[in-house]
PDB file of C-alpha atoms in Angstrom:
ATOM      1  CA  UNK R   1     -34.835  45.927  18.994  1.00 53.00           C
ATOM      2  CA  UNK R   2     -37.445  45.379  16.452  1.00 58.00           C
ATOM      3  CA  UNK R   3     -35.167  43.969  14.023  1.00 72.00           C
ATOM      4  CA  UNK R   4     -35.578  40.617  12.889  1.00 77.00           C
ATOM      5  CA  UNK R   5     -33.510  38.239  14.637  1.00 82.00           C
ATOM      6  CA  UNK R   6     -30.653  36.622  12.886  1.00 86.00           C
ATOM      7  CA  UNK R   7     -31.055  33.353  12.243  1.00 88.00           C
ATOM      8  CA  UNK R   8     -27.929  31.266  12.272  1.00 90.00           C
ATOM      9  CA  UNK R   9     -27.339  28.148   9.945  1.00 90.00           C
ATOM     10  CA  UNK R  10     -25.089  25.010  11.107  1.00 91.00           C
ATOM     11  CA  UNK R  11     -23.520  23.423   8.805  1.00 90.00           C
ATOM     12  CA  UNK R  12     -22.496  19.893   9.435  1.00 91.00           C
ATOM     13  CA  UNK R  13     -18.828  18.457   8.400  1.00 89.00           C
ATOM     14  CA  UNK R  14     -19.025  15.630   6.620  1.00 91.00           C
ATOM     15  CA  UNK R  15     -15.410  14.264   6.728  1.00 92.00           C
ATOM     16  CA  UNK R  16     -14.293  12.446   3.282  1.00 95.00           C
ATOM     17  CA  UNK R  17     -11.427  10.665   5.205  1.00 96.00           C
ATOM     18  CA  UNK R  18     -10.232  10.345   8.635  1.00 96.00           C
ATOM     19  CA  UNK R  19      -6.640   8.815   9.706  1.00 97.00           C
ATOM     20  CA  UNK R  20      -7.546   6.709  12.692  1.00 96.00           C
ATOM     21  CA  UNK R  21      -4.002   5.092  13.096  1.00 96.00           C
ATOM     22  CA  UNK R  22      -0.437   5.330  12.097  1.00 96.00           C
ATOM     23  CA  UNK R  23       1.613   1.861  11.747  1.00 96.00           C
ATOM     24  CA  UNK R  24       4.850   3.399  10.432  1.00 95.00           C
ATOM     25  CA  UNK R  25       6.526   6.712   9.337  1.00 96.00           C
ATOM     26  CA  UNK R  26       9.563   7.152   8.299  1.00 94.00           C
ATOM     27  CA  UNK R  27      11.840   8.656   5.551  1.00 95.00           C
ATOM     28  CA  UNK R  28      15.317   7.184   3.977  1.00 93.00           C
ATOM     29  CA  UNK R  29      17.876   6.654   1.367  1.00 94.00           C
ATOM     30  CA  UNK R  30      17.824   3.479  -0.594  1.00 95.00           C
ATOM     31  CA  UNK R  31      20.864   2.659  -2.563  1.00 95.00           C
ATOM     32  CA  UNK R  32      20.502   1.806  -6.218  1.00 94.00           C
ATOM     33  CA  UNK R  33      19.500  -1.838  -7.126  1.00 91.00           C
ATOM     34  CA  UNK R  34      17.917  -2.328  -3.612  1.00 94.00           C
ATOM     35  CA  UNK R  35      14.581  -4.417  -3.946  1.00 92.00           C
ATOM     36  CA  UNK R  36      12.160  -5.082  -1.091  1.00 91.00           C
ATOM     37  CA  UNK R  37      10.810  -7.948  -1.584  1.00 82.00           C
ATOM     38  CA  UNK R  38       7.192  -7.352  -0.877  1.00 85.00           C
ATOM     39  CA  UNK R  39       4.374  -7.692   2.123  1.00 88.00           C
ATOM     40  CA  UNK R  40       0.885  -7.442   2.369  1.00 87.00           C
ATOM     41  CA  UNK R  41      -1.136  -6.271   5.528  1.00 90.00           C
ATOM     42  CA  UNK R  42      -4.650  -5.200   6.383  1.00 89.00           C
ATOM     43  CA  UNK R  43      -4.224  -1.364   6.207  1.00 95.00           C
ATOM     44  CA  UNK R  44      -2.692   1.162   3.626  1.00 98.00           C
ATOM     45  CA  UNK R  45       0.737   1.983   2.802  1.00 98.00           C
ATOM     46  CA  UNK R  46       2.211   5.212   1.210  1.00 98.00           C
ATOM     47  CA  UNK R  47       5.192   5.559  -0.615  1.00 98.00           C
ATOM     48  CA  UNK R  48       6.268   8.886  -1.940  1.00 98.00           C
ATOM     49  CA  UNK R  49       9.222   9.458  -3.912  1.00 98.00           C
ATOM     50  CA  UNK R  50      11.663  12.514  -2.599  1.00 97.00           C
ATOM     51  CA  UNK R  51      14.449  11.853  -5.259  1.00 97.00           C
ATOM     52  CA  UNK R  52      15.083   9.313  -7.496  1.00 97.00           C
ATOM     53  CA  UNK R  53      13.463   6.482  -9.291  1.00 96.00           C
ATOM     54  CA  UNK R  54      11.755   2.955  -8.400  1.00 97.00           C
ATOM     55  CA  UNK R  55       9.616   0.780  -9.579  1.00 95.00           C
ATOM     56  CA  UNK R  56       6.594  -0.294  -7.574  1.00 96.00           C
ATOM     57  CA  UNK R  57       4.218  -3.321  -8.156  1.00 94.00           C
ATOM     58  CA  UNK R  58       0.962  -3.472  -6.367  1.00 93.00           C
ATOM     59  CA  UNK R  59      -0.672  -6.672  -7.265  1.00 91.00           C
ATOM     60  CA  UNK R  60      -0.966  -7.024 -11.045  1.00 92.00           C
ATOM     61  CA  UNK R  61       0.075  -3.253 -11.624  1.00 95.00           C
ATOM     62  CA  UNK R  62       3.309  -1.783 -12.306  1.00 95.00           C
ATOM     63  CA  UNK R  63       4.552   1.642 -12.280  1.00 96.00           C
ATOM     64  CA  UNK R  64       7.366   3.580 -13.361  1.00 95.00           C
ATOM     65  CA  UNK R  65       7.966   6.142 -10.222  1.00 96.00           C
ATOM     66  CA  UNK R  66      10.045   9.309 -10.254  1.00 96.00           C
ATOM     67  CA  UNK R  67      10.421  12.302  -8.143  1.00 96.00           C
ATOM     68  CA  UNK R  68       7.239  13.599  -6.704  1.00 97.00           C
ATOM     69  CA  UNK R  69       5.305  10.283  -7.217  1.00 97.00           C
ATOM     70  CA  UNK R  70       3.208   8.620  -4.730  1.00 98.00           C
ATOM     71  CA  UNK R  71       1.888   5.351  -4.785  1.00 98.00           C
ATOM     72  CA  UNK R  72      -0.990   4.186  -2.420  1.00 98.00           C
ATOM     73  CA  UNK R  73      -1.218   0.728  -1.755  1.00 97.00           C
ATOM     74  CA  UNK R  74      -4.782  -0.562  -0.420  1.00 96.00           C
ATOM     75  CA  UNK R  75      -5.090  -2.841   2.515  1.00 93.00           C
ATOM     76  CA  UNK R  76      -4.375  -6.449   1.893  1.00 90.00           C
ATOM     77  CA  UNK R  77      -2.429  -5.577  -1.415  1.00 92.00           C
ATOM     78  CA  UNK R  78       0.807  -7.328  -2.080  1.00 91.00           C
ATOM     79  CA  UNK R  79       3.080  -4.776  -2.942  1.00 94.00           C
ATOM     80  CA  UNK R  80       7.210  -4.669  -3.656  1.00 93.00           C
ATOM     81  CA  UNK R  81       9.614  -1.914  -5.022  1.00 95.00           C
ATOM     82  CA  UNK R  82      13.097  -1.887  -6.241  1.00 95.00           C
ATOM     83  CA  UNK R  83      15.341   1.242  -6.570  1.00 95.00           C
ATOM     84  CA  UNK R  84      16.619   1.986 -10.037  1.00 92.00           C
ATOM     85  CA  UNK R  85      19.869   4.107 -11.119  1.00 84.00           C
ATOM     86  CA  UNK R  86      23.091   3.903  -9.487  1.00 87.00           C
ATOM     87  CA  UNK R  87      22.136   7.153  -7.064  1.00 92.00           C
ATOM     88  CA  UNK R  88      19.694   5.418  -5.333  1.00 95.00           C
ATOM     89  CA  UNK R  89      16.356   7.231  -3.949  1.00 97.00           C
ATOM     90  CA  UNK R  90      15.096   8.679  -1.333  1.00 96.00           C
ATOM     91  CA  UNK R  91      11.894   7.626   0.142  1.00 97.00           C
ATOM     92  CA  UNK R  92       9.073   8.581   2.526  1.00 97.00           C
ATOM     93  CA  UNK R  93       7.123   5.779   3.530  1.00 97.00           C
ATOM     94  CA  UNK R  94       3.769   5.817   5.645  1.00 97.00           C
ATOM     95  CA  UNK R  95       1.538   3.279   6.701  1.00 97.00           C
ATOM     96  CA  UNK R  96      -2.023   3.838   8.471  1.00 98.00           C
ATOM     97  CA  UNK R  97      -5.563   3.030   8.707  1.00 97.00           C
ATOM     98  CA  UNK R  98      -8.246   5.523   7.528  1.00 97.00           C
ATOM     99  CA  UNK R  99     -11.816   5.859   7.285  1.00 96.00           C
ATOM    100  CA  UNK R 100     -14.497   7.884   5.191  1.00 96.00           C
ATOM    101  CA  UNK R 101     -15.935   7.404   1.651  1.00 95.00           C
ATOM    102  CA  UNK R 102     -12.376   8.890   0.085  1.00 96.00           C
ATOM    103  CA  UNK R 103     -10.783   5.667   0.896  1.00 96.00           C
ATOM    104  CA  UNK R 104     -12.634   4.107  -1.983  1.00 95.00           C
ATOM    105  CA  UNK R 105     -11.265   6.765  -4.251  1.00 96.00           C
ATOM    106  CA  UNK R 106      -7.347   6.161  -3.478  1.00 96.00           C
ATOM    107  CA  UNK R 107      -7.560   2.379  -4.254  1.00 95.00           C
ATOM    108  CA  UNK R 108      -4.952   1.484  -6.646  1.00 94.00           C
ATOM    109  CA  UNK R 109      -3.956   5.176  -7.137  1.00 96.00           C
ATOM    110  CA  UNK R 110      -0.574   6.543  -8.241  1.00 97.00           C
ATOM    111  CA  UNK R 111       0.007  10.252  -8.591  1.00 97.00           C
ATOM    112  CA  UNK R 112       2.498  12.724  -9.722  1.00 96.00           C
ATOM    113  CA  UNK R 113       1.993  15.686  -7.220  1.00 97.00           C
ATOM    114  CA  UNK R 114       1.280  19.496  -8.237  1.00 96.00           C
ATOM    115  CA  UNK R 115       3.725  21.769  -6.461  1.00 96.00           C
ATOM    116  CA  UNK R 116       1.336  22.574  -3.966  1.00 97.00           C
ATOM    117  CA  UNK R 117       0.382  19.054  -3.218  1.00 97.00           C
ATOM    118  CA  UNK R 118       4.288  18.491  -3.063  1.00 97.00           C
ATOM    119  CA  UNK R 119       4.627  21.605  -0.320  1.00 98.00           C
ATOM    120  CA  UNK R 120       2.267  19.813   1.851  1.00 98.00           C
ATOM    121  CA  UNK R 121       4.650  16.997   2.354  1.00 97.00           C
ATOM    122  CA  UNK R 122       7.613  19.174   2.166  1.00 97.00           C
ATOM    123  CA  UNK R 123       5.733  21.135   5.269  1.00 98.00           C
ATOM    124  CA  UNK R 124       5.191  17.904   7.169  1.00 97.00           C
ATOM    125  CA  UNK R 125       8.466  16.753   6.613  1.00 96.00           C
ATOM    126  CA  UNK R 126       9.944  20.032   7.843  1.00 95.00           C
ATOM    127  CA  UNK R 127       7.752  19.740  10.719  1.00 95.00           C
ATOM    128  CA  UNK R 128       8.790  16.201  11.877  1.00 94.00           C
ATOM    129  CA  UNK R 129      12.376  16.721  11.413  1.00 91.00           C
ATOM    130  CA  UNK R 130      12.250  19.804  13.609  1.00 91.00           C
ATOM    131  CA  UNK R 131      10.163  18.117  16.269  1.00 90.00           C
ATOM    132  CA  UNK R 132      12.610  14.839  16.275  1.00 86.00           C
ATOM    133  CA  UNK R 133      15.745  17.618  16.515  1.00 82.00           C
ATOM    134  CA  UNK R 134      13.864  18.870  19.475  1.00 73.00           C
ATOM    135  CA  UNK R 135      13.249  15.737  20.789  1.00 67.00           C
ATOM    136  CA  UNK R 136      16.588  14.293  20.196  1.00 61.00           C
ATOM    137  CA  UNK R 137      14.958  11.567  18.650  1.00 52.00           C
ATOM    138  CA  UNK R 138      17.084   8.773  16.688  1.00 53.00           C
ATOM    139  CA  UNK R 139      18.463  10.047  13.260  1.00 53.00           C
ATOM    140  CA  UNK R 140      18.752   6.659  11.691  1.00 53.00           C
ATOM    141  CA  UNK R 141      16.074   6.727   8.755  1.00 56.00           C
ATOM    142  CA  UNK R 142      14.540   9.510  10.307  1.00 76.00           C
ATOM    143  CA  UNK R 143      11.875   7.221  12.265  1.00 85.00           C
ATOM    144  CA  UNK R 144       8.700   9.773  12.985  1.00 92.00           C
ATOM    145  CA  UNK R 145       6.726   7.330  14.338  1.00 90.00           C
ATOM    146  CA  UNK R 146       8.208   7.387  18.200  1.00 87.00           C
ATOM    147  CA  UNK R 147       7.195  10.985  18.675  1.00 89.00           C
ATOM    148  CA  UNK R 148       3.490  10.083  18.957  1.00 90.00           C
ATOM    149  CA  UNK R 149       4.019   8.835  22.227  1.00 87.00           C
ATOM    150  CA  UNK R 150       6.132  12.049  23.126  1.00 86.00           C
ATOM    151  CA  UNK R 151       4.026  15.129  21.809  1.00 90.00           C
ATOM    152  CA  UNK R 152       0.721  15.503  22.775  1.00 91.00           C
ATOM    153  CA  UNK R 153      -0.417  17.637  19.423  1.00 95.00           C
ATOM    154  CA  UNK R 154       2.337  15.841  17.063  1.00 95.00           C
ATOM    155  CA  UNK R 155       0.005  12.922  15.881  1.00 95.00           C
ATOM    156  CA  UNK R 156      -2.638  15.247  14.794  1.00 96.00           C
ATOM    157  CA  UNK R 157      -0.308  17.440  13.104  1.00 97.00           C
ATOM    158  CA  UNK R 158       0.766  14.829  11.214  1.00 97.00           C
ATOM    159  CA  UNK R 159      -2.746  13.377  10.437  1.00 97.00           C
ATOM    160  CA  UNK R 160      -3.823  16.729   9.411  1.00 97.00           C
ATOM    161  CA  UNK R 161      -0.694  17.267   6.323  1.00 98.00           C
ATOM    162  CA  UNK R 162      -1.474  13.904   5.462  1.00 98.00           C
ATOM    163  CA  UNK R 163      -5.673  14.186   4.950  1.00 97.00           C
ATOM    164  CA  UNK R 164      -4.907  17.549   3.706  1.00 97.00           C
ATOM    165  CA  UNK R 165      -2.985  15.782   0.779  1.00 98.00           C
ATOM    166  CA  UNK R 166      -5.673  13.315   0.301  1.00 98.00           C
ATOM    167  CA  UNK R 167      -8.495  16.002  -0.201  1.00 97.00           C
ATOM    168  CA  UNK R 168      -6.243  17.764  -2.741  1.00 97.00           C
ATOM    169  CA  UNK R 169      -5.667  14.606  -4.779  1.00 97.00           C
ATOM    170  CA  UNK R 170      -9.682  14.075  -4.776  1.00 96.00           C
ATOM    171  CA  UNK R 171      -9.944  17.365  -5.796  1.00 95.00           C
ATOM    172  CA  UNK R 172      -7.304  17.875  -8.273  1.00 93.00           C
ATOM    173  CA  UNK R 173      -5.048  14.633  -8.854  1.00 90.00           C
ATOM    174  CA  UNK R 174      -4.567  13.259 -11.859  1.00 86.00           C
ATOM    175  CA  UNK R 175      -3.930   9.432 -11.568  1.00 92.00           C
ATOM    176  CA  UNK R 176      -0.552   8.154 -13.529  1.00 92.00           C
ATOM    177  CA  UNK R 177      -1.366   4.801 -15.440  1.00 90.00           C
ATOM    178  CA  UNK R 178       0.431   2.013 -15.139  1.00 92.00           C
ATOM    179  CA  UNK R 179       3.235   0.822 -16.937  1.00 92.00           C
ATOM    180  CA  UNK R 180       3.128  -0.554 -20.515  1.00 93.00           C
ATOM    181  CA  UNK R 181       6.280  -2.375 -20.959  1.00 93.00           C
ATOM    182  CA  UNK R 182       5.720  -5.586 -22.420  1.00 94.00           C
ATOM    183  CA  UNK R 183       7.361  -7.477 -18.989  1.00 95.00           C
ATOM    184  CA  UNK R 184       4.948  -5.252 -17.050  1.00 94.00           C
ATOM    185  CA  UNK R 185       1.787  -5.927 -19.557  1.00 95.00           C
ATOM    186  CA  UNK R 186       2.591  -9.735 -19.086  1.00 96.00           C
ATOM    187  CA  UNK R 187       2.876  -9.737 -15.642  1.00 95.00           C
ATOM    188  CA  UNK R 188      -0.198  -8.147 -14.907  1.00 94.00           C
ATOM    189  CA  UNK R 189      -1.978 -11.056 -17.413  1.00 95.00           C
ATOM    190  CA  UNK R 190      -0.580 -13.731 -15.204  1.00 95.00           C
ATOM    191  CA  UNK R 191      -2.025 -11.947 -12.258  1.00 94.00           C
ATOM    192  CA  UNK R 192      -5.292 -12.050 -13.217  1.00 94.00           C
ATOM    193  CA  UNK R 193      -5.094 -15.397 -14.430  1.00 95.00           C
ATOM    194  CA  UNK R 194      -4.058 -16.730 -11.045  1.00 95.00           C
ATOM    195  CA  UNK R 195      -6.902 -14.701  -9.456  1.00 93.00           C
ATOM    196  CA  UNK R 196      -9.446 -16.603 -12.043  1.00 94.00           C
ATOM    197  CA  UNK R 197      -7.830 -19.725 -10.811  1.00 94.00           C
ATOM    198  CA  UNK R 198      -7.377 -19.027  -7.351  1.00 93.00           C
ATOM    199  CA  UNK R 199      -9.680 -22.196  -6.679  1.00 92.00           C
ATOM    200  CA  UNK R 200      -6.727 -24.824  -7.969  1.00 92.00           C
ATOM    201  CA  UNK R 201      -3.004 -24.695  -8.424  1.00 92.00           C
ATOM    202  CA  UNK R 202      -2.237 -23.836 -12.196  1.00 94.00           C
ATOM    203  CA  UNK R 203       1.117 -25.052 -13.421  1.00 95.00           C
ATOM    204  CA  UNK R 204       3.638 -22.518 -14.831  1.00 95.00           C
ATOM    205  CA  UNK R 205       3.352 -24.213 -17.948  1.00 96.00           C
ATOM    206  CA  UNK R 206      -0.308 -23.305 -18.364  1.00 95.00           C
ATOM    207  CA  UNK R 207       0.304 -19.805 -16.921  1.00 95.00           C
ATOM    208  CA  UNK R 208       3.186 -19.202 -19.551  1.00 95.00           C
ATOM    209  CA  UNK R 209       0.906 -20.736 -22.139  1.00 95.00           C
ATOM    210  CA  UNK R 210      -1.899 -18.363 -21.498  1.00 95.00           C
ATOM    211  CA  UNK R 211       0.666 -15.182 -21.645  1.00 95.00           C
ATOM    212  CA  UNK R 212       2.153 -16.442 -24.545  1.00 95.00           C
ATOM    213  CA  UNK R 213       5.631 -16.446 -22.943  1.00 95.00           C
ATOM    214  CA  UNK R 214       8.240 -19.534 -22.105  1.00 96.00           C
ATOM    215  CA  UNK R 215       8.226 -20.959 -18.893  1.00 95.00           C
ATOM    216  CA  UNK R 216      11.789 -19.403 -18.362  1.00 96.00           C
ATOM    217  CA  UNK R 217      10.297 -15.844 -19.168  1.00 96.00           C
ATOM    218  CA  UNK R 218       7.241 -16.000 -16.532  1.00 96.00           C
ATOM    219  CA  UNK R 219       9.922 -17.064 -13.732  1.00 95.00           C
ATOM    220  CA  UNK R 220      11.925 -14.173 -14.687  1.00 95.00           C
ATOM    221  CA  UNK R 221       9.011 -11.565 -14.861  1.00 94.00           C
ATOM    222  CA  UNK R 222       7.504 -12.912 -11.516  1.00 93.00           C
ATOM    223  CA  UNK R 223      11.160 -12.497  -9.739  1.00 90.00           C
ATOM    224  CA  UNK R 224      11.443  -8.927 -11.497  1.00 90.00           C
ATOM    225  CA  UNK R 225       8.175  -7.797 -10.277  1.00 90.00           C
ATOM    226  CA  UNK R 226       7.422  -9.967  -7.318  1.00 88.00           C
ATOM    227  CA  UNK R 227      10.486 -11.062  -5.887  1.00 86.00           C
ATOM    228  CA  UNK R 228       9.296 -14.392  -5.456  1.00 89.00           C
ATOM    229  CA  UNK R 229       8.259 -17.356  -7.560  1.00 92.00           C
ATOM    230  CA  UNK R 230       5.149 -18.143  -9.179  1.00 94.00           C
ATOM    231  CA  UNK R 231       3.831 -20.793  -6.647  1.00 92.00           C
ATOM    232  CA  UNK R 232       4.657 -18.863  -3.739  1.00 91.00           C
ATOM    233  CA  UNK R 233       2.980 -15.686  -5.307  1.00 92.00           C
ATOM    234  CA  UNK R 234       0.060 -17.962  -5.498  1.00 93.00           C
ATOM    235  CA  UNK R 235       0.037 -19.067  -1.986  1.00 92.00           C
ATOM    236  CA  UNK R 236      -0.098 -15.355  -1.031  1.00 90.00           C
ATOM    237  CA  UNK R 237      -2.886 -14.518  -3.464  1.00 92.00           C
ATOM    238  CA  UNK R 238      -4.706 -17.556  -1.937  1.00 93.00           C
ATOM    239  CA  UNK R 239      -3.959 -16.415   1.855  1.00 91.00           C
ATOM    240  CA  UNK R 240      -5.426 -13.078   0.910  1.00 89.00           C
ATOM    241  CA  UNK R 241      -8.681 -14.551  -0.559  1.00 92.00           C
ATOM    242  CA  UNK R 242      -9.022 -16.652   2.601  1.00 91.00           C
ATOM    243  CA  UNK R 243      -8.625 -13.475   5.015  1.00 89.00           C
ATOM    244  CA  UNK R 244     -11.318 -11.861   3.120  1.00 88.00           C
ATOM    245  CA  UNK R 245     -13.535 -14.854   2.980  1.00 91.00           C
ATOM    246  CA  UNK R 246     -13.137 -15.418   6.520  1.00 90.00           C
ATOM    247  CA  UNK R 247     -13.816 -11.775   7.406  1.00 87.00           C
ATOM    248  CA  UNK R 248     -16.946 -12.083   5.421  1.00 88.00           C
ATOM    249  CA  UNK R 249     -18.003 -15.093   7.897  1.00 88.00           C
ATOM    250  CA  UNK R 250     -16.932 -18.159   5.889  1.00 90.00           C
ATOM    251  CA  UNK R 251     -15.845 -21.114   7.692  1.00 91.00           C
ATOM    252  CA  UNK R 252     -12.285 -22.524   7.785  1.00 92.00           C
ATOM    253  CA  UNK R 253     -13.188 -25.815   6.206  1.00 92.00           C
ATOM    254  CA  UNK R 254     -15.224 -24.206   3.521  1.00 93.00           C
ATOM    255  CA  UNK R 255     -12.371 -21.599   2.493  1.00 92.00           C
ATOM    256  CA  UNK R 256      -9.894 -24.323   2.337  1.00 92.00           C
ATOM    257  CA  UNK R 257     -12.273 -25.982  -0.023  1.00 92.00           C
ATOM    258  CA  UNK R 258     -12.981 -22.851  -2.099  1.00 93.00           C
ATOM    259  CA  UNK R 259      -9.469 -22.213  -2.428  1.00 94.00           C
ATOM    260  CA  UNK R 260      -8.298 -25.792  -3.529  1.00 91.00           C
ATOM    261  CA  UNK R 261      -6.987 -27.189  -0.367  1.00 90.00           C
ATOM    262  CA  UNK R 262      -8.364 -30.951   0.198  1.00 85.00           C
ATOM    263  CA  UNK R 263      -6.768 -31.053   3.931  1.00 86.00           C
ATOM    264  CA  UNK R 264      -8.288 -28.247   6.387  1.00 90.00           C
ATOM    265  CA  UNK R 265      -5.184 -28.880   8.394  1.00 90.00           C
ATOM    266  CA  UNK R 266      -2.837 -27.916   5.440  1.00 90.00           C
ATOM    267  CA  UNK R 267      -4.454 -25.084   4.759  1.00 92.00           C
ATOM    268  CA  UNK R 268      -4.500 -23.870   8.534  1.00 91.00           C
ATOM    269  CA  UNK R 269      -0.384 -24.722   8.506  1.00 92.00           C
ATOM    270  CA  UNK R 270      -0.030 -22.567   5.404  1.00 90.00           C
ATOM    271  CA  UNK R 271      -2.040 -19.752   6.628  1.00 90.00           C
ATOM    272  CA  UNK R 272      -0.360 -19.340   9.738  1.00 91.00           C
ATOM    273  CA  UNK R 273       2.904 -19.386   7.921  1.00 90.00           C
ATOM    274  CA  UNK R 274       2.225 -16.353   5.772  1.00 87.00           C
ATOM    275  CA  UNK R 275       0.087 -14.769   8.426  1.00 86.00           C
ATOM    276  CA  UNK R 276       1.111 -15.169  11.502  1.00 86.00           C
ATOM    277  CA  UNK R 277      -1.869 -16.606  12.956  1.00 87.00           C
ATOM    278  CA  UNK R 278      -4.454 -19.453  12.623  1.00 91.00           C
ATOM    279  CA  UNK R 279      -7.225 -19.044  10.322  1.00 89.00           C
ATOM    280  CA  UNK R 280      -9.742 -19.456  13.216  1.00 88.00           C
ATOM    281  CA  UNK R 281      -8.637 -16.592  14.840  1.00 87.00           C
ATOM    282  CA  UNK R 282      -9.990 -14.457  12.193  1.00 83.00           C
ATOM    283  CA  UNK R 283     -13.431 -13.037  13.067  1.00 71.00           C
ATOM    284  CA  UNK R 284     -15.881 -10.948  10.795  1.00 60.00           C
TER     285      UNK R 284
END
């Protein structure tokens, strides 16, 4: 009585990142020489190297990753990986949708995790394995996504671990640089050229001249880092750009013209072949 009342201050919590959906979540062993020939989708994907070595390509960037490294593939990024060494690699792979300002920081990022950050993922892996054991979940490939429907707290626990990792990377992470190997640099230069000429159909010969390499050499480099041919890769780039333009509200006919398709019907067929849906179904 008589003393000044306590004034309580409320500090709002502004979330820097929130994982809103999970599309995949598994850990498995890949044999030496295994090559995943790539994909693109409209959500994030991460690959964490538990053991072994892998070569990862994301758009025009190439990275050589080893134990404790993690790569963030942004939405609509064409990405692939191959396993180096005879002993293979153990990988934790997860894909997700996220919101918040921190997502901009994670774009095009690769990190070598600190011991503290690796411990976060080790704790997550132990938690998921323990839940899978208790739920008698399928053991092949340690598919952990199925537990979302059977354990009420599981989804939030998983997202909390992953968000903790991402917040730690934002505070203390040191991004890795892309490979400086001649083939990797040439691949990046070629992709940049394709992006600058996305409105037409550059030939392999002119791409090779731009990169100061033979046509056979540019074909070999695309097979090495993309797992597909130059023209197939260009088609994927065109469809990626088309999706972005359509989401921005461009008409199908305008997008087809901007990407060098003289026939709208041909563009629509190509888009459906690559994405599984008609361009007219994409809404901004």
